[in-house]
Short mmCIF file of N, CA and C in Angstrom, two decimals:
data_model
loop_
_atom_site.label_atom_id
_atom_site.label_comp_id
_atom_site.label_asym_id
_atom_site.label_seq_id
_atom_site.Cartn_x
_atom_site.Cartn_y
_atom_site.Cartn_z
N UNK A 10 -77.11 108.27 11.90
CA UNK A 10 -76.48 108.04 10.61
C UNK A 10 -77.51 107.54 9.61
N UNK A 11 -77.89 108.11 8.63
CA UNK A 11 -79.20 107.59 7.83
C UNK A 11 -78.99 107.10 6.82
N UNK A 12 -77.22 107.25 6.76
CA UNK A 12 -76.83 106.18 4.93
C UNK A 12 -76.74 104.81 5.96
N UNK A 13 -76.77 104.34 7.09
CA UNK A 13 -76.78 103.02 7.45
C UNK A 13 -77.81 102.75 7.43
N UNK A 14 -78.81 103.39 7.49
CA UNK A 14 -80.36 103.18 7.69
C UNK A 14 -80.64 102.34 6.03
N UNK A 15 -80.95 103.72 5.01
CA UNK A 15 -81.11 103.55 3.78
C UNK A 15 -80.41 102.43 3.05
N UNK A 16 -79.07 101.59 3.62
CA UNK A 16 -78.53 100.46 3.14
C UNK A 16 -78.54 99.55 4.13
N UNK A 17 -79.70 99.65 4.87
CA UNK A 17 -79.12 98.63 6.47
C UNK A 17 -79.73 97.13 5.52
N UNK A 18 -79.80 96.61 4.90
CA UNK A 18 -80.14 95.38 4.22
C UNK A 18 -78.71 94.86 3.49
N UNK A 19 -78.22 96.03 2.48
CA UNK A 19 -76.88 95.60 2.55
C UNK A 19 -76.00 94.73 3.12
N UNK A 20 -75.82 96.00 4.28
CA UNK A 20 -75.30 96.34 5.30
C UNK A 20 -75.24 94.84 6.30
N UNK A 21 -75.97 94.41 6.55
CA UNK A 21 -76.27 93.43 7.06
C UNK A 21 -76.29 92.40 6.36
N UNK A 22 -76.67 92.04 5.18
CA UNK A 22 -75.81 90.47 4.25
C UNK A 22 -74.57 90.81 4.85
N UNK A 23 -73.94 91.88 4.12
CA UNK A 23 -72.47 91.59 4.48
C UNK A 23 -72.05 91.21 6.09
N UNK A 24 -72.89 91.38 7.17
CA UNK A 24 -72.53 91.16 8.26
C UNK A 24 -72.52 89.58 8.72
N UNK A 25 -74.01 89.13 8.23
CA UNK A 25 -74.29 88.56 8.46
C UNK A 25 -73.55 86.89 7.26
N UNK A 26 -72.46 87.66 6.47
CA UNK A 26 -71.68 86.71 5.49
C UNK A 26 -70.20 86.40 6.59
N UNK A 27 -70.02 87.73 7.07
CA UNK A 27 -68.79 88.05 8.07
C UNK A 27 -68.96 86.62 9.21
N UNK A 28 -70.08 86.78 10.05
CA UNK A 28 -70.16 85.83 10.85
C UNK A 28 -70.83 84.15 10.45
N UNK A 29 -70.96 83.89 8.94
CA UNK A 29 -70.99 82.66 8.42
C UNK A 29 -69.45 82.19 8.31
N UNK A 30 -68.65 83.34 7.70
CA UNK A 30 -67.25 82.97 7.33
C UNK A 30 -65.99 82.78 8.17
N UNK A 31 -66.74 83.16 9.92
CA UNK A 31 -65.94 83.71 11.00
C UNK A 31 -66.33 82.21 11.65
N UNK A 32 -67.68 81.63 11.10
CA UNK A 32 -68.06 80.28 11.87
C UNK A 32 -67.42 79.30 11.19
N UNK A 33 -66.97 79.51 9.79
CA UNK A 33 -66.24 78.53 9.49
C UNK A 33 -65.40 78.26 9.50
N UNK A 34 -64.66 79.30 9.83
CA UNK A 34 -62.81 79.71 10.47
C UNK A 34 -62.72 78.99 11.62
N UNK A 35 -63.36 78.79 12.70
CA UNK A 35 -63.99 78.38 13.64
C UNK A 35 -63.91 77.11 13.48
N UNK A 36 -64.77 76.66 12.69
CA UNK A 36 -65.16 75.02 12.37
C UNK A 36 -63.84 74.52 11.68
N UNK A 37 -62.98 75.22 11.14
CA UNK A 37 -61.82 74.78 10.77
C UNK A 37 -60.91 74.06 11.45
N UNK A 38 -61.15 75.57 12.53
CA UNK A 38 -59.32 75.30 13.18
C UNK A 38 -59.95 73.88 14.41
N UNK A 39 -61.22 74.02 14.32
CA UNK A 39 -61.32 73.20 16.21
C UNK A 39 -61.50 71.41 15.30
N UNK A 40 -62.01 71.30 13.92
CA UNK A 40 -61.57 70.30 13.31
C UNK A 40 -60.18 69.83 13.10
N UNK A 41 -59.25 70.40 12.79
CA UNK A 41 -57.73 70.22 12.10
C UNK A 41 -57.30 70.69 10.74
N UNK A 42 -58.38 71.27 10.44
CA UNK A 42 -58.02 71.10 8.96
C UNK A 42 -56.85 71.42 8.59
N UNK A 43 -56.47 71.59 7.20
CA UNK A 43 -55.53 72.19 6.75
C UNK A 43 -55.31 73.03 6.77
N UNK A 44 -53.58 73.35 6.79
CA UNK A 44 -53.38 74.91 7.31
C UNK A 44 -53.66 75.64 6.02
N UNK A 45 -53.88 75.49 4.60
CA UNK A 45 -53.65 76.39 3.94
C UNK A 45 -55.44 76.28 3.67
N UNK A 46 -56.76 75.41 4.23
CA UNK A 46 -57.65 75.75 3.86
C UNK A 46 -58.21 77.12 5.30
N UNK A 47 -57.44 77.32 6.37
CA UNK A 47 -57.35 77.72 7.20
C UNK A 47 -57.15 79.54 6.65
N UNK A 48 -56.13 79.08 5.95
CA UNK A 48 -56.09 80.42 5.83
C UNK A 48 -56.69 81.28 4.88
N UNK A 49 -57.40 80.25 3.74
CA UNK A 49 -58.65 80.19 2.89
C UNK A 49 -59.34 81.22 3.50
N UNK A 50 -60.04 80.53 4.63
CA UNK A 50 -60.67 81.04 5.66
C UNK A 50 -60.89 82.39 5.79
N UNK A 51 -59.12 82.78 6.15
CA UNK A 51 -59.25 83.52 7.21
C UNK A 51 -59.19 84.69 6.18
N UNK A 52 -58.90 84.73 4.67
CA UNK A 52 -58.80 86.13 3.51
C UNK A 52 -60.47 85.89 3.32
N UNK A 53 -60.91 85.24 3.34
CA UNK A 53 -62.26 85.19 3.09
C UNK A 53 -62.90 86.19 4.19
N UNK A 54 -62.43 85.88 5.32
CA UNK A 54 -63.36 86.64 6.70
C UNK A 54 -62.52 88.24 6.10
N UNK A 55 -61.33 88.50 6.01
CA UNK A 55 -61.00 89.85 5.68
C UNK A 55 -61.57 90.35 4.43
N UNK A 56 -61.81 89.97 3.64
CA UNK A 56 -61.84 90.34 2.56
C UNK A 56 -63.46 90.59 2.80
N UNK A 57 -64.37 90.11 3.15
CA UNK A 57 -65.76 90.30 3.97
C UNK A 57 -65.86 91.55 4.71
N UNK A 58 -64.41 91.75 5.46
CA UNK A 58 -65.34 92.50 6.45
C UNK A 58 -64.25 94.31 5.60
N UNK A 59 -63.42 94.27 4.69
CA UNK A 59 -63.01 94.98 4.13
C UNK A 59 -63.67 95.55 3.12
N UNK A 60 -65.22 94.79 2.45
CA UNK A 60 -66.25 95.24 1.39
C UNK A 60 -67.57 95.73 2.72
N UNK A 61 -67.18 95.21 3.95
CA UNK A 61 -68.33 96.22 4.67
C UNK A 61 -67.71 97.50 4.99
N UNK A 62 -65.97 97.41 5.56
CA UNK A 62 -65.68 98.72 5.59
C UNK A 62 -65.50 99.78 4.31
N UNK A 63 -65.59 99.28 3.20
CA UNK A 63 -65.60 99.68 1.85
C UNK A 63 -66.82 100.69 1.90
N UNK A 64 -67.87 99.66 2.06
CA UNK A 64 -69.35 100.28 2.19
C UNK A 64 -69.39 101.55 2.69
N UNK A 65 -69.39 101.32 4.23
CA UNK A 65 -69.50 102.26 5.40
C UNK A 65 -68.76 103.23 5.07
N UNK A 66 -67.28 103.22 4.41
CA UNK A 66 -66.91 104.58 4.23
C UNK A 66 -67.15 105.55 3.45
N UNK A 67 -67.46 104.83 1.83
CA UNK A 67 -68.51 105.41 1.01
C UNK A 67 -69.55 105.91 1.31
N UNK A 68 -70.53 105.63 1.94
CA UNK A 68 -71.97 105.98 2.53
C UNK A 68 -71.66 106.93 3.37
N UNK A 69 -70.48 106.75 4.32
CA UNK A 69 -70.65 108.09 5.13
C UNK A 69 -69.42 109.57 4.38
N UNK A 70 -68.49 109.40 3.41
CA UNK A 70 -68.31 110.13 2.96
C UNK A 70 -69.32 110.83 2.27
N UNK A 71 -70.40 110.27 1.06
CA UNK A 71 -71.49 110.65 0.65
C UNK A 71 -71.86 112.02 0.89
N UNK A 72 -72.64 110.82 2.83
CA UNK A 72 -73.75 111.73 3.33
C UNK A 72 -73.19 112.87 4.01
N UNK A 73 -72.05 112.64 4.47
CA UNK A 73 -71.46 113.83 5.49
C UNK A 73 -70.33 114.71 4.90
N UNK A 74 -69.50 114.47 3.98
CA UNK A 74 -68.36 114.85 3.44
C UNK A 74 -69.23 115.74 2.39
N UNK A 75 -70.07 114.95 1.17
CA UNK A 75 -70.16 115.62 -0.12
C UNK A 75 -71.72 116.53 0.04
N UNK A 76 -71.87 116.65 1.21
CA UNK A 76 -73.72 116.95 1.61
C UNK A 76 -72.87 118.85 1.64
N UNK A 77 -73.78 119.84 0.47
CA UNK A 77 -73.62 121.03 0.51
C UNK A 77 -74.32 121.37 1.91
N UNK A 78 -74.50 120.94 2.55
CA UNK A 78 -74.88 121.70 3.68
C UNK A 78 -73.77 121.64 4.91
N UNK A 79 -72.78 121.04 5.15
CA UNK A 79 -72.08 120.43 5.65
C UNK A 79 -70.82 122.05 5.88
N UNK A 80 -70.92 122.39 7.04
CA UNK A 80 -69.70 123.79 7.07
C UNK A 80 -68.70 123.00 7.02
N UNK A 81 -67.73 124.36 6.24
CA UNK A 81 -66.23 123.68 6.06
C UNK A 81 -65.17 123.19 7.69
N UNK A 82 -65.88 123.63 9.13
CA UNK A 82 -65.47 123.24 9.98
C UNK A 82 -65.75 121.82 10.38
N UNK A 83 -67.23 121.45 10.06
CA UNK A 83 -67.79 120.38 10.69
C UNK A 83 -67.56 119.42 9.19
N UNK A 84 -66.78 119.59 8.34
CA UNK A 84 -65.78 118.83 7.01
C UNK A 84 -64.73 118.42 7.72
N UNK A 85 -64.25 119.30 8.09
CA UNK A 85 -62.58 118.87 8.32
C UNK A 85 -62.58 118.53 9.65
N UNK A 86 -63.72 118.31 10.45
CA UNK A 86 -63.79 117.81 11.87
C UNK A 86 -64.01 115.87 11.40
N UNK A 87 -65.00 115.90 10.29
CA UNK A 87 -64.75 114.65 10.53
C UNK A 87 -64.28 114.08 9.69
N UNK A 88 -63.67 114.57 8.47
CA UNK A 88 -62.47 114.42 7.75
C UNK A 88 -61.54 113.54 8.76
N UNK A 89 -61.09 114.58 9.45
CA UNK A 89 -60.08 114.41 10.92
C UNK A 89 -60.70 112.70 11.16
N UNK A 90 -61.98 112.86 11.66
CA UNK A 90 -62.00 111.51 12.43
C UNK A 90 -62.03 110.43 11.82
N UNK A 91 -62.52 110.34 10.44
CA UNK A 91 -62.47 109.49 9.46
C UNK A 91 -60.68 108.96 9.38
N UNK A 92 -59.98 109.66 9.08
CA UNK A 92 -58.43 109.14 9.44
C UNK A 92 -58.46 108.74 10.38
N UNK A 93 -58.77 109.05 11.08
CA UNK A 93 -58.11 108.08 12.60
C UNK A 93 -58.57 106.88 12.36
N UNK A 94 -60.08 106.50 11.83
CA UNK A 94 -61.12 105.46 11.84
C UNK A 94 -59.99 104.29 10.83
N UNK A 95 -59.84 105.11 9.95
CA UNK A 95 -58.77 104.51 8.81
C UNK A 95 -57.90 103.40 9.37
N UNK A 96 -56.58 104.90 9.53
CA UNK A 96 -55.13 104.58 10.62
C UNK A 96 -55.82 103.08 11.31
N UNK A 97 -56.61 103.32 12.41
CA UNK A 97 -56.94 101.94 13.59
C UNK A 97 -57.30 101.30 12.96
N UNK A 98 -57.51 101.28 12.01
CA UNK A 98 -58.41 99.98 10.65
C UNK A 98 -57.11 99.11 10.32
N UNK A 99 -56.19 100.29 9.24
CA UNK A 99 -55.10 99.45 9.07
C UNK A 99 -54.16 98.92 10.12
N UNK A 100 -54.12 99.25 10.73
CA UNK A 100 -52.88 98.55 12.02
C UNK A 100 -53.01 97.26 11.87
#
């Protein structure tokens, strides 16, 4: 995959924000805190890891969806898989 490559700096703040915000969710709940700074928390960790899946789907629509070289079979093959990726995302 070479749009992860070409943004792997991105790519990685945001990961690496995911598991600052996942440690403090963490440091929350095993403190007591409050339930509503708790859940502060926990839109913070989604909302993190929903601007990396933001990313990733952009970058690979880009490179693989909008790339003229791309046959209209091996489009709608991963068209196809990209929904599924979706679908299991939202659940």
């Amino acid at each position: 995959m070479g749009h992860t490559l070409k943004n792997q700096k991105s790519l990685l703040t945001r990961v690496r924000r995911i598991k600052g915000q996942a440690a403090s969710l963490e440091t929350a709940l095993t403190s007591g805190e409050e339930c509503l700074k708790v859940l502060q928390q926990v839109a913070a960790v989604r909302g993190a890891v929903n601007g990396l899946m933001s990313e990733l789907l952009e970058g690979h629509i880009r490179e693989h969806l909008m790339n003229e070289e791309t046959t209209p079979q091996a489009r709608s093959d991963d068209m196809e898989a990209i929904v599924a990726v979706i679908r299991s995302y939202l659940k």
